[in-house]
Coordinates of C-alpha atoms in Angstrom, one line a residue:
Chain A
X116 CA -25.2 1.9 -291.1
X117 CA -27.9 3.7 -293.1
X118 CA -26.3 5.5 -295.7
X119 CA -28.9 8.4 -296.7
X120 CA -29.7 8.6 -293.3
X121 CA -25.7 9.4 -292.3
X122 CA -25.5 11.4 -295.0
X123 CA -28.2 13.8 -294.3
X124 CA -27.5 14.5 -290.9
X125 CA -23.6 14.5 -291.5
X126 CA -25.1 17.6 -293.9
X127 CA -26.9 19.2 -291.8
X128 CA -24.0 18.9 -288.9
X129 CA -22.0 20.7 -291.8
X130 CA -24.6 23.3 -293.0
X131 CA -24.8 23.9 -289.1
X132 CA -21.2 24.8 -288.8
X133 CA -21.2 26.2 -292.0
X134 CA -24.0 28.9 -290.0
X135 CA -21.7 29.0 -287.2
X136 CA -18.3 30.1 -289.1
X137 CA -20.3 32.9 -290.6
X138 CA -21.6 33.9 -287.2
X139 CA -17.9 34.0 -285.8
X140 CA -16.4 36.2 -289.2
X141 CA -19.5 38.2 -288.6
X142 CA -18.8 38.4 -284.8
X143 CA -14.4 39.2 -285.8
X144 CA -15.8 41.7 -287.9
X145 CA -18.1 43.8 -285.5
X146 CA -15.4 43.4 -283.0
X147 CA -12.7 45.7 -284.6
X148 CA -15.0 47.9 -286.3
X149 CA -16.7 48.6 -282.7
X150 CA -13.4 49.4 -282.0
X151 CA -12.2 51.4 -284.3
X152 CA -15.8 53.2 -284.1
X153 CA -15.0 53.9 -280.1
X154 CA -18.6 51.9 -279.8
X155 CA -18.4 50.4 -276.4
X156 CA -21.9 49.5 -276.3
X157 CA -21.2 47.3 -279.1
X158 CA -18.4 45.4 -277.6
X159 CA -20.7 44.9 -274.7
X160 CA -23.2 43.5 -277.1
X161 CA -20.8 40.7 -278.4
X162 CA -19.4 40.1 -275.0
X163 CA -23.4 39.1 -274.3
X164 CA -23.6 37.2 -277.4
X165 CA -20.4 34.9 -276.8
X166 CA -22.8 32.6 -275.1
X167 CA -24.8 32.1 -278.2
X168 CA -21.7 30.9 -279.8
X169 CA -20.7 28.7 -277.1
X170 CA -24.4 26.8 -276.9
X171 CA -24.1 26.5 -280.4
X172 CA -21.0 24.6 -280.2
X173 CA -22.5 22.7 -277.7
X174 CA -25.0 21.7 -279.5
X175 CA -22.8 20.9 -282.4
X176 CA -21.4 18.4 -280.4
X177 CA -24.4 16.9 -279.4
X178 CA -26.1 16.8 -282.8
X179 CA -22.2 14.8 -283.3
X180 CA -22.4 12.7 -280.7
X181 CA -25.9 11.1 -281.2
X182 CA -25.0 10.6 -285.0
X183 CA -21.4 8.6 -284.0
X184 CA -23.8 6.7 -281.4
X185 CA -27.0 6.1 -284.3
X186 CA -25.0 5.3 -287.4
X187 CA -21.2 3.7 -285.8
X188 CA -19.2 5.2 -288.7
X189 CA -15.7 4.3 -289.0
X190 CA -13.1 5.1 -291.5
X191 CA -13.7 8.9 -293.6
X192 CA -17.6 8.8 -292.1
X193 CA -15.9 8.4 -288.5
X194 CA -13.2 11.3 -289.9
X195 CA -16.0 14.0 -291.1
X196 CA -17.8 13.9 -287.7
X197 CA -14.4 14.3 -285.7
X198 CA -13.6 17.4 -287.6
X199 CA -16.8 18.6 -287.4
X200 CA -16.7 18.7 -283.7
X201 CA -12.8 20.0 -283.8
X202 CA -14.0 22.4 -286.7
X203 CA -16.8 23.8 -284.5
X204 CA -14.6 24.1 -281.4
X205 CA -12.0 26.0 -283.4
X206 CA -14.7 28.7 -284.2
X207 CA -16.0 28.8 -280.6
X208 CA -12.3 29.9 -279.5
X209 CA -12.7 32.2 -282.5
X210 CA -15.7 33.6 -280.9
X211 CA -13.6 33.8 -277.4
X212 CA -11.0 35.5 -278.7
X213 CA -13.2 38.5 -280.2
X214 CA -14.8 38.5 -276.4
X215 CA -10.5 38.8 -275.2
X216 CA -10.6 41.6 -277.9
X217 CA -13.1 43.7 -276.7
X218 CA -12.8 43.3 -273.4
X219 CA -9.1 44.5 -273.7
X220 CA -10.1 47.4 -275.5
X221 CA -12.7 48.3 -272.7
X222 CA -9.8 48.3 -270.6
X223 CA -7.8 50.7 -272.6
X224 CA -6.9 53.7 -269.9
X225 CA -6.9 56.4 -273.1
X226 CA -7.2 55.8 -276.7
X227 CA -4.1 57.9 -278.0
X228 CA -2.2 54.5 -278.5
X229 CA -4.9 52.6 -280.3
X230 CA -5.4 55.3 -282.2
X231 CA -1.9 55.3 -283.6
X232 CA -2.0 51.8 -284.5
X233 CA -5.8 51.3 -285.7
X234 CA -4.9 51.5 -288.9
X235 CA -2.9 48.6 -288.5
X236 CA -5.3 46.6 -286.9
X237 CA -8.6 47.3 -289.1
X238 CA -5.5 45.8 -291.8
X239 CA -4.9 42.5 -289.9
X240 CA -8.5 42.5 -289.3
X241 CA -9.6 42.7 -293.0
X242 CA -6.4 39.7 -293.9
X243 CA -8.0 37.4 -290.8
X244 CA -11.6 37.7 -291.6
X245 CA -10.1 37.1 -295.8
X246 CA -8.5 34.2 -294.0
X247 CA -11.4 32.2 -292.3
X248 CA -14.2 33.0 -294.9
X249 CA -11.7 31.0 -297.4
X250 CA -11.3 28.2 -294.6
X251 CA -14.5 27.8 -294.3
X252 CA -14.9 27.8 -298.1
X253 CA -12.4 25.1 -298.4
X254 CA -14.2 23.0 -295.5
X255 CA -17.1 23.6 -297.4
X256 CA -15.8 22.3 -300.3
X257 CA -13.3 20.0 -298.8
X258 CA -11.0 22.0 -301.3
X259 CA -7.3 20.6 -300.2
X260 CA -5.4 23.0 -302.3
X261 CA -7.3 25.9 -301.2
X262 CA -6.6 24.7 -297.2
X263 CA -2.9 24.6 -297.9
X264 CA -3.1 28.2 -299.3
X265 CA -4.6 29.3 -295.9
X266 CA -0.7 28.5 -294.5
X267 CA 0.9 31.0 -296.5
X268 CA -1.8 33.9 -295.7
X269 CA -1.4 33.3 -291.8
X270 CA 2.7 33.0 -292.6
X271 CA 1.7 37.0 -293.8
X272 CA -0.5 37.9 -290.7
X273 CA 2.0 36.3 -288.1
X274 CA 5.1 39.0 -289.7
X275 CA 1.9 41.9 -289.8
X276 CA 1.8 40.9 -286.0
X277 CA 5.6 40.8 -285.4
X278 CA 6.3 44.2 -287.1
X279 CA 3.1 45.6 -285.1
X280 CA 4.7 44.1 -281.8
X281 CA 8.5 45.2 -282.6
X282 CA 6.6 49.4 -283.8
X283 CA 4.1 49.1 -280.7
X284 CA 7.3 48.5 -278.0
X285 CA 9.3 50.9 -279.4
X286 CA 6.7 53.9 -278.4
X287 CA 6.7 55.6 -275.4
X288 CA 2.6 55.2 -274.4
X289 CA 1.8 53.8 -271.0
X290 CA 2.7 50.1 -270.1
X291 CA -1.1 49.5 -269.9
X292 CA -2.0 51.1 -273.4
X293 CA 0.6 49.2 -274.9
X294 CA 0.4 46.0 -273.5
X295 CA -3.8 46.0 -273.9
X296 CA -2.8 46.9 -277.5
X297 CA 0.0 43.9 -277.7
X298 CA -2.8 41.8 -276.2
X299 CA -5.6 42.8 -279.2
X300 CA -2.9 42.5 -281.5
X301 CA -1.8 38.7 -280.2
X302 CA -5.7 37.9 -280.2
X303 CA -6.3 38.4 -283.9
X304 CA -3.0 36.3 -284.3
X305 CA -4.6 33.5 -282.7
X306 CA -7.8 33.5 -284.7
X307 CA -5.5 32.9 -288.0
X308 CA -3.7 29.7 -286.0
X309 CA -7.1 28.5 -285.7
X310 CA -8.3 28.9 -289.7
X311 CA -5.1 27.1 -290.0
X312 CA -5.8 24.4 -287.7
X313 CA -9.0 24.0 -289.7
X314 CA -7.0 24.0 -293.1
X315 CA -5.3 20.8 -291.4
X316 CA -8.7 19.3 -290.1
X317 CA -9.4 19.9 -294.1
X318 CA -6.8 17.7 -294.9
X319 CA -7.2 15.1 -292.5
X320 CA -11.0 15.0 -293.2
X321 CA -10.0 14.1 -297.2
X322 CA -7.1 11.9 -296.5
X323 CA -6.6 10.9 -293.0
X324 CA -3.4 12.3 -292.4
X325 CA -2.6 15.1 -290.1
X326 CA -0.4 17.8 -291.1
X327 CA 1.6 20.8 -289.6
X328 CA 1.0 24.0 -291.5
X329 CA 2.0 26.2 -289.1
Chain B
X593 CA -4.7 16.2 -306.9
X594 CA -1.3 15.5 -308.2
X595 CA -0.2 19.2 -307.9
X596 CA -1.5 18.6 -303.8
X597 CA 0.2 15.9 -303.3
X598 CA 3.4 17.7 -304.4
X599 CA 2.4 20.8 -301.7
X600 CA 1.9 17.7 -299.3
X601 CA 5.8 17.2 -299.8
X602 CA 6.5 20.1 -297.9
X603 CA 4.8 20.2 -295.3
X604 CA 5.5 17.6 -292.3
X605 CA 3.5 15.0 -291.4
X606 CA 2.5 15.0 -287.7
X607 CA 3.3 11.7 -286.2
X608 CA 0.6 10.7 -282.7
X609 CA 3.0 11.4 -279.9
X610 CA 1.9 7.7 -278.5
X611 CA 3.0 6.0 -282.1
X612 CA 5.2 3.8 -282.2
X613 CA 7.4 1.7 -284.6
X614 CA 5.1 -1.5 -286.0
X615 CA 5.7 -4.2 -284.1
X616 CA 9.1 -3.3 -282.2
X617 CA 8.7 -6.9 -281.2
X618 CA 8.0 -9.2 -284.0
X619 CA 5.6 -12.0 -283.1
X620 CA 5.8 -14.9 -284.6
X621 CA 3.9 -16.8 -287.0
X622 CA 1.3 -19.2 -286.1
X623 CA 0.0 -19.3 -289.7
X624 CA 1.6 -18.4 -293.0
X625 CA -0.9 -18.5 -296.4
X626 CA 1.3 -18.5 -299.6
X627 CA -0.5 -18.3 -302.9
X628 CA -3.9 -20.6 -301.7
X629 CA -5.9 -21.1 -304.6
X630 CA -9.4 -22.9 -303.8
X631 CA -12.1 -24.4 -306.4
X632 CA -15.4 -25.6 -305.8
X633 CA -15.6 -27.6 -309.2
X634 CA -15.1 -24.9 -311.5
X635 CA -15.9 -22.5 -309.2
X636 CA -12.7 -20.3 -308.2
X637 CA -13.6 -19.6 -304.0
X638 CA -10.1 -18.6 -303.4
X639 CA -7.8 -16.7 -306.0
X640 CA -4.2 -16.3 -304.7
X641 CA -4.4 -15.6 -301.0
X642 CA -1.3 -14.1 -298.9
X643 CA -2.0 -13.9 -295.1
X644 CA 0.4 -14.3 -292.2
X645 CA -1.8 -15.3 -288.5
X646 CA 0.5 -14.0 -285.7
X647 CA 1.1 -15.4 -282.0
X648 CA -1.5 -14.1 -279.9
X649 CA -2.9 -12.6 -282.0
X650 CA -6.8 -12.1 -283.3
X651 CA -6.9 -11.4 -286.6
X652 CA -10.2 -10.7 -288.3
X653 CA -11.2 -12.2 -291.5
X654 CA -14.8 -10.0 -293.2
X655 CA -16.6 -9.4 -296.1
X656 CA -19.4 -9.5 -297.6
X657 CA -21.2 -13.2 -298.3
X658 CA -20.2 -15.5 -300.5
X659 CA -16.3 -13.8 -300.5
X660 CA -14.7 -17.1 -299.4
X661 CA -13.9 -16.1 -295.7
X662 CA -15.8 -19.2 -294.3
X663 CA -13.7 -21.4 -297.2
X664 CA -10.4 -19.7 -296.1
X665 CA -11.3 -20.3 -292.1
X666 CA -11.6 -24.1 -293.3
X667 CA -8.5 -24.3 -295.0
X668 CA -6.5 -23.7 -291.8
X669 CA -7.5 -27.1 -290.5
X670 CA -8.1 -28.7 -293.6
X671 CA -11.6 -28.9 -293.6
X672 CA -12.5 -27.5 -296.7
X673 CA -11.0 -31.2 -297.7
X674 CA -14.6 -33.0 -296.2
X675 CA -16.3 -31.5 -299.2
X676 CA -15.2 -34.5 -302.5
X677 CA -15.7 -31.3 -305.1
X678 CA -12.8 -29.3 -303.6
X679 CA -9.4 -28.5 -304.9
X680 CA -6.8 -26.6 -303.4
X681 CA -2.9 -25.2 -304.4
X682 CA -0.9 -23.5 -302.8
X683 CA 0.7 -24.0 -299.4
X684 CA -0.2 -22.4 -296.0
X685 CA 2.4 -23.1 -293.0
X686 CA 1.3 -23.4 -289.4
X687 CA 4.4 -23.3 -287.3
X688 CA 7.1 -23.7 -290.5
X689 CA 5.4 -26.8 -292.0
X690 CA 3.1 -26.8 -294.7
X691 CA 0.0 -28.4 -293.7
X692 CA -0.8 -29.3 -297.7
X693 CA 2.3 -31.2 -297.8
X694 CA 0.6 -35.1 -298.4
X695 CA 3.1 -36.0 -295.7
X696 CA 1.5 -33.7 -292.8
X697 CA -0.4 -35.6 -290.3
X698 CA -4.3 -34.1 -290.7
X699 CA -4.9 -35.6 -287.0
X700 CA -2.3 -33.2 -285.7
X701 CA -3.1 -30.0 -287.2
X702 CA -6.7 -30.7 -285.4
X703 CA -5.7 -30.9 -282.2
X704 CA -3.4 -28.1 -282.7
X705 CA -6.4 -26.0 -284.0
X706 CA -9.5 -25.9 -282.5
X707 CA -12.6 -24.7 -284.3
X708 CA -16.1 -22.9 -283.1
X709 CA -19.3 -22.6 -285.4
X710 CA -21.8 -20.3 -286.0
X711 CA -24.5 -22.5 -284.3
X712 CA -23.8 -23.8 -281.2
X713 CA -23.2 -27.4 -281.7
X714 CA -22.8 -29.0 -278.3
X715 CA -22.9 -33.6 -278.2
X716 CA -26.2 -35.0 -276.7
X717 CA -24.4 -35.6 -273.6
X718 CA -23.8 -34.0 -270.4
X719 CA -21.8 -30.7 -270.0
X720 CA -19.1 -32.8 -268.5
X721 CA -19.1 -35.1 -271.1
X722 CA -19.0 -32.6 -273.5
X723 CA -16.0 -31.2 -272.4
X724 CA -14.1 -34.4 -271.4
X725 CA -15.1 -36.1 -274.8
X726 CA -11.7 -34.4 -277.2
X727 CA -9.3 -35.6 -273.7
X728 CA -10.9 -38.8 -273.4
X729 CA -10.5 -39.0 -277.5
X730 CA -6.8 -38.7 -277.1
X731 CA -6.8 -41.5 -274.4
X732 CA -7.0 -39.9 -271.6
X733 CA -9.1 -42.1 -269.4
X734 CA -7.7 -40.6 -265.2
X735 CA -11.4 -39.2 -263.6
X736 CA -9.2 -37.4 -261.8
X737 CA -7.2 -35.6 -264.3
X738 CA -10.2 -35.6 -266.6
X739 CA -11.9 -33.2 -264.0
X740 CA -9.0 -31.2 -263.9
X741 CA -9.3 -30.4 -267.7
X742 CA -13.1 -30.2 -267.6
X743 CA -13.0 -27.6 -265.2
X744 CA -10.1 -25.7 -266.1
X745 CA -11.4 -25.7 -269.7
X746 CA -14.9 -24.5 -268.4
X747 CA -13.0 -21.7 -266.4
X748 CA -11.4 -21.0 -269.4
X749 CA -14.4 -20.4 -271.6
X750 CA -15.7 -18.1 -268.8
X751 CA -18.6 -20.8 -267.9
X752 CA -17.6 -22.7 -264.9
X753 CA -19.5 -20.2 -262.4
X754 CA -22.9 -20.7 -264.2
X755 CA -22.2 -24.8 -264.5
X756 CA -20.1 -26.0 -261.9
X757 CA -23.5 -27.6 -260.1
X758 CA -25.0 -28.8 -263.2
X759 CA -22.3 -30.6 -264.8
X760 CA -24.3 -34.2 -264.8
X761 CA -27.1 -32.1 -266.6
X762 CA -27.4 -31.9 -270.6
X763 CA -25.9 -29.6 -272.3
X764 CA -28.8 -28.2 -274.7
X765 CA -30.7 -27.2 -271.2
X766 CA -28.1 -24.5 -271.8
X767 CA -29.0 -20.9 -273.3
X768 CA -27.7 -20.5 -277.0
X769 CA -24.8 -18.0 -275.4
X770 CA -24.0 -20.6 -272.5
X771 CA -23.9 -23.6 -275.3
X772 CA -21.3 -21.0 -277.5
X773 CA -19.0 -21.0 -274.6
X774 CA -19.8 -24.7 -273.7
X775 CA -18.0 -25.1 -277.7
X776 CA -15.0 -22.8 -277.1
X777 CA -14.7 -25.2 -273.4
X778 CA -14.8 -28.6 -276.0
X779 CA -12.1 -26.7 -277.9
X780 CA -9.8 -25.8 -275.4
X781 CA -10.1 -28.8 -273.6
X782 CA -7.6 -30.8 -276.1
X783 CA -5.2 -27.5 -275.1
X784 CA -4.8 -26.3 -278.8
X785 CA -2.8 -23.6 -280.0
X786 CA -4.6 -22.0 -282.6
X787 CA -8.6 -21.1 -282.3
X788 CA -10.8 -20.8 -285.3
X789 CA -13.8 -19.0 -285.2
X790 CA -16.3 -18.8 -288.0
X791 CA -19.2 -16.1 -287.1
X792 CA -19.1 -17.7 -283.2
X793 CA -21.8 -14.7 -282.2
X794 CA -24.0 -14.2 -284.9
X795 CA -26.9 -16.7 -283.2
X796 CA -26.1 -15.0 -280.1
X797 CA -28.5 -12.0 -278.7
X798 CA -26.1 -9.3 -277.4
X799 CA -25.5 -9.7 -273.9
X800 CA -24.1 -13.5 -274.8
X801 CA -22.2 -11.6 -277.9
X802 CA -20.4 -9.4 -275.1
X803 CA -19.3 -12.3 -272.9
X804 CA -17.8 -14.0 -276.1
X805 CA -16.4 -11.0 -277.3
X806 CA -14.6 -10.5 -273.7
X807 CA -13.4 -13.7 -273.7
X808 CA -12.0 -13.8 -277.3
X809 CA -9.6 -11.1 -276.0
X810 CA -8.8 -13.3 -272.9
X811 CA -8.0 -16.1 -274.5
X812 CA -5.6 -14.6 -277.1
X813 CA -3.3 -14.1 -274.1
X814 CA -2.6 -17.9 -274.5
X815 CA -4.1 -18.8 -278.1
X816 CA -3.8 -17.4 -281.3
X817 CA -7.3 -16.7 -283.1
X818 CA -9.0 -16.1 -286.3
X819 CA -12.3 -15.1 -286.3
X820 CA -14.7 -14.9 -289.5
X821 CA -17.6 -11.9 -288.6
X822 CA -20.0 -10.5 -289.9
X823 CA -20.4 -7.6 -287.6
X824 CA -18.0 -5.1 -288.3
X825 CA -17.9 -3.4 -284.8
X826 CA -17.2 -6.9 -283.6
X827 CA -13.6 -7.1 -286.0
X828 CA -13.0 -3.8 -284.9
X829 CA -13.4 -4.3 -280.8
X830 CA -11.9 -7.6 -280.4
X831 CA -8.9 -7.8 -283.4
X832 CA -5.3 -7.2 -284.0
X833 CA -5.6 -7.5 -287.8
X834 CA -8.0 -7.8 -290.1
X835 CA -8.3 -9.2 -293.4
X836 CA -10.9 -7.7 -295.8
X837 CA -12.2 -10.9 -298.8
X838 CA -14.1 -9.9 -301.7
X839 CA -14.9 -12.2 -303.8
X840 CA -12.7 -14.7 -303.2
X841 CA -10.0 -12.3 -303.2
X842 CA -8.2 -10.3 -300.2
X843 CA -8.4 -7.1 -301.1
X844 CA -6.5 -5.4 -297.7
X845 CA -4.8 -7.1 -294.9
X846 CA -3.6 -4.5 -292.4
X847 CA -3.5 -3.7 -288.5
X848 CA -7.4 -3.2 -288.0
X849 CA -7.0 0.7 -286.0
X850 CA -5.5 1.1 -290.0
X851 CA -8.9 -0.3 -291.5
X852 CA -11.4 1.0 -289.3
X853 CA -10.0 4.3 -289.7
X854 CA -8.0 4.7 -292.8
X855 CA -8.0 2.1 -295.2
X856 CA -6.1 1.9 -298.4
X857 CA -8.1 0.3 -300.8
X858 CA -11.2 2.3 -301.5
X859 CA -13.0 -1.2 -301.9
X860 CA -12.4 -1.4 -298.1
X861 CA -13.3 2.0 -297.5
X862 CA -16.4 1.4 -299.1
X863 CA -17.9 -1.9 -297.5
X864 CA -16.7 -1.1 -294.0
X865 CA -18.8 2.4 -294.1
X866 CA -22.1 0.2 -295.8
X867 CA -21.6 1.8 -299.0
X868 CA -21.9 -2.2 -300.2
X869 CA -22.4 -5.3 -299.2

């Protein structure tokens, strides 16, 4: 294997996803604020633009593939390039989910419940998007310390999501508002399991071993 | 780091659902090294070497040149004894008995271990005679049961299709890959148990390195192997263990999905991903 010539295309791969998590926080953040904004032009917009994240991904994967087909690597070289390609198929579900989001708030008969509960949400939202721009940090940096602290935040945004479940059920608002709502809610839920899952690709990348944060 | 590996503590380590306990079934083994220690007049090839060869098993010996895997290869069958400047302590135990005892037959432990070189090196004699020339060494003189071996070794070694109508013809009209194979045919023609390999692909062009390769991991079904390589793909395709030398020393001896994808010894680490060597 050529060294400098695995090493510069592992760092573009990584500057590459690097681009790609920022597009996803960028794409999370839009999402809520769209809705709390009532802008349902916008969510059409990212709806559209999910497919850019998907052929990015795609081509992620390719870049990966030809590079584990040029240079062979085994061992922590073999490691980074599998977690690159589980890394940038985390964010791409990211992405899916903020398309999940918006497309359940399109389908919100009135706005009385999500009004009730926005507050709440642009809250989880702010913790979520804290979440995966310090994942992505950590990847950066392969920082192992800083990818077992991502546990404890989503430990705190999976009780925000059971308290907003246990309030949201206990209203009276029409089975479709509140089970759209329980829906956005359970969304932005799953986008802090995925930062996690990349806190344990973290890990795995540095030492090989895979561990449950969860 | 020592305040993560503290975190690591408390959270669980996920186990491949597939895993299973090492070697439920303990083979047996075909080879024990205990403390080899190898000079070349003052020249220390060998410092201290612990392996264990098992049943059916291919283990892998690499590193880089010069790091005594070729020595260690030829220590398993005594050969390392042809060269008058050697000296060797230590004991290594093929099936319980230790080979360096003075009392151990030599002429025994070779037909119990066959050997193949890096060049081909077929007789200047016909492919037949080639083959039947170990059998005919150990008295057997029957035609009939000669051909039996010739062409159940040549079957063996994957070959007999492409010779089985030229077996009267010499064997260097043979391709380099064809004459490898003819070897590992001579070698299992005296039926030996063990099979030692010292870079058997590395005159080969890539094709004739695949049809070794394939039958390496045939023939372990009935033989137990060590093979020396260069090519690191190669150790990783075709072996059960592997064994990484540097200088003279083995720095890692471990199952070889464990090298290839997490070794311990950061040595390892670095020579398998080309950082040296």
């Amino acid at each position: 294997m050529i060294r400098s010539a695995f090493h510069s295309e592992l760092e573009e791969l990584k500057k590459e996803i690097q681009e790609l998590g920022d597009r996803v926080e960028d794409q999370f953040s839009r999402t809520v604020h769209a809705m709390a904004g009532d802008n349902k032009a916008a969510l059409k917009d990212i709806i559209e633009e999910d497919e850019e994240i998907n052929e990015l991904e795609l081509k992620l994967n390719e870049q990966a593939t030809l590079v584990i087909a040029r240079q062979q690597p085994v061992a922590s070289d073999l490691r980074r390039i599998i977690v690159c390609l589980k890394v940038s198929s985390d964010l791409e579900r990211m992405g899916d989910l903020c398309v999940d989001m918006a497309k359940a708030y399109l389908h919100l008969p009135s706005l009385e419940a999500f009004h009730a509960f926005e507050k709440k949400l642009t809250k989880m939202e702010e913790k979520i998007r804290h979440m995966l721009h310090e994942v992505m940090e950590a990847y950066g940096s392969l920082d192992m310390l800083k990818a077992q602290q991502i546990a404890t935040l989503d430990d705190e945004i999976d009780q925000t999501y059971g308290s907003f479940v246990k309030e949201l059920f206990q209203t009276s608002y029409s089975a479709d508002q509140t089970a759209q709502l329980a829906f956005t809610a359970r969304y932005m839920e799953r986008i802090g399991d995925y930062c996690t899952n990349i806190a344990e690709w973290i890990i795995y990348e540095v030492n090989g071993q895979r561990f449950d944060l969860n | 780091m020592s305040e993560v590996s503290m975190k690591q503590e408390t959270v669980k380590e996920k186990k491949p659902a597939e895993a299973q306990p090492e070697a439920a079934v303990q083979k047996e083994s075909v080879f024990k090294t205990e403390g080899i220690n190898l000079w070349y007049g003052d020249t220390h090839a060998l410092q201290d070497i612990h392996l264990d060869q098992r049943e059916n098993e291919v283990t892998a010996i690499i590193g880089p040149s010069g790091c005594g895997k070729s020595t260690y290869i030829k220590t398993l069958n005594r050969m390392v004894e042809m060269n008058d400047s050697v000296k060797v302590t230590g004991k290594i135990f093929y099936r319980g008995s230790n080979i360096y005892d003075r009392k151990f037959p030599v002429e025994v432990l070779r037909t119990r271990v066959g050997m193949v070189f890096q060049k081909p090196n077929p007789f200047p004699k016909t492919i037949f005679e080639n083959v039947a020339y170990g059998p005919k060494i150990h008295g057997i003189r029957d035609k009939k049961i000669l051909k039996e071996i010739v062409e159940s070794s040549l079957k063996g070694a994957a070959i007999w299709d492409e010779v089985k109508d030229r077996l009267d013809e010499n064997a260097f009209g043979l391709s380099g890959g064809q004459q490898q194979r003819l070897c590992i045919a001579r070698c299992l023609a005296i039926e030996p148990d063990v099979i030692l390999m010292d870079e058997p692909t590395s005159a080969l062009d890539p094709k004739s390195t695949l049809k070794v390769e394939e039958l390496v991991r045939e023939l372990k079904q009935k033989y137990s192997i060590t093979i020396v390589t260069h090519n690191m793909q190669q150790a990783a395709r075709i072996s059960d263990r592997t064994a990484f030398f540097l200088n003279g020393e083995v720095v890692e001896y471990d199952r070889t999905d464990k090298i290839f994808s997490n070794p311990e010894d950061k040595r390892t680490e670095d020579y398998i991903t080309g950082r040296f060597g």
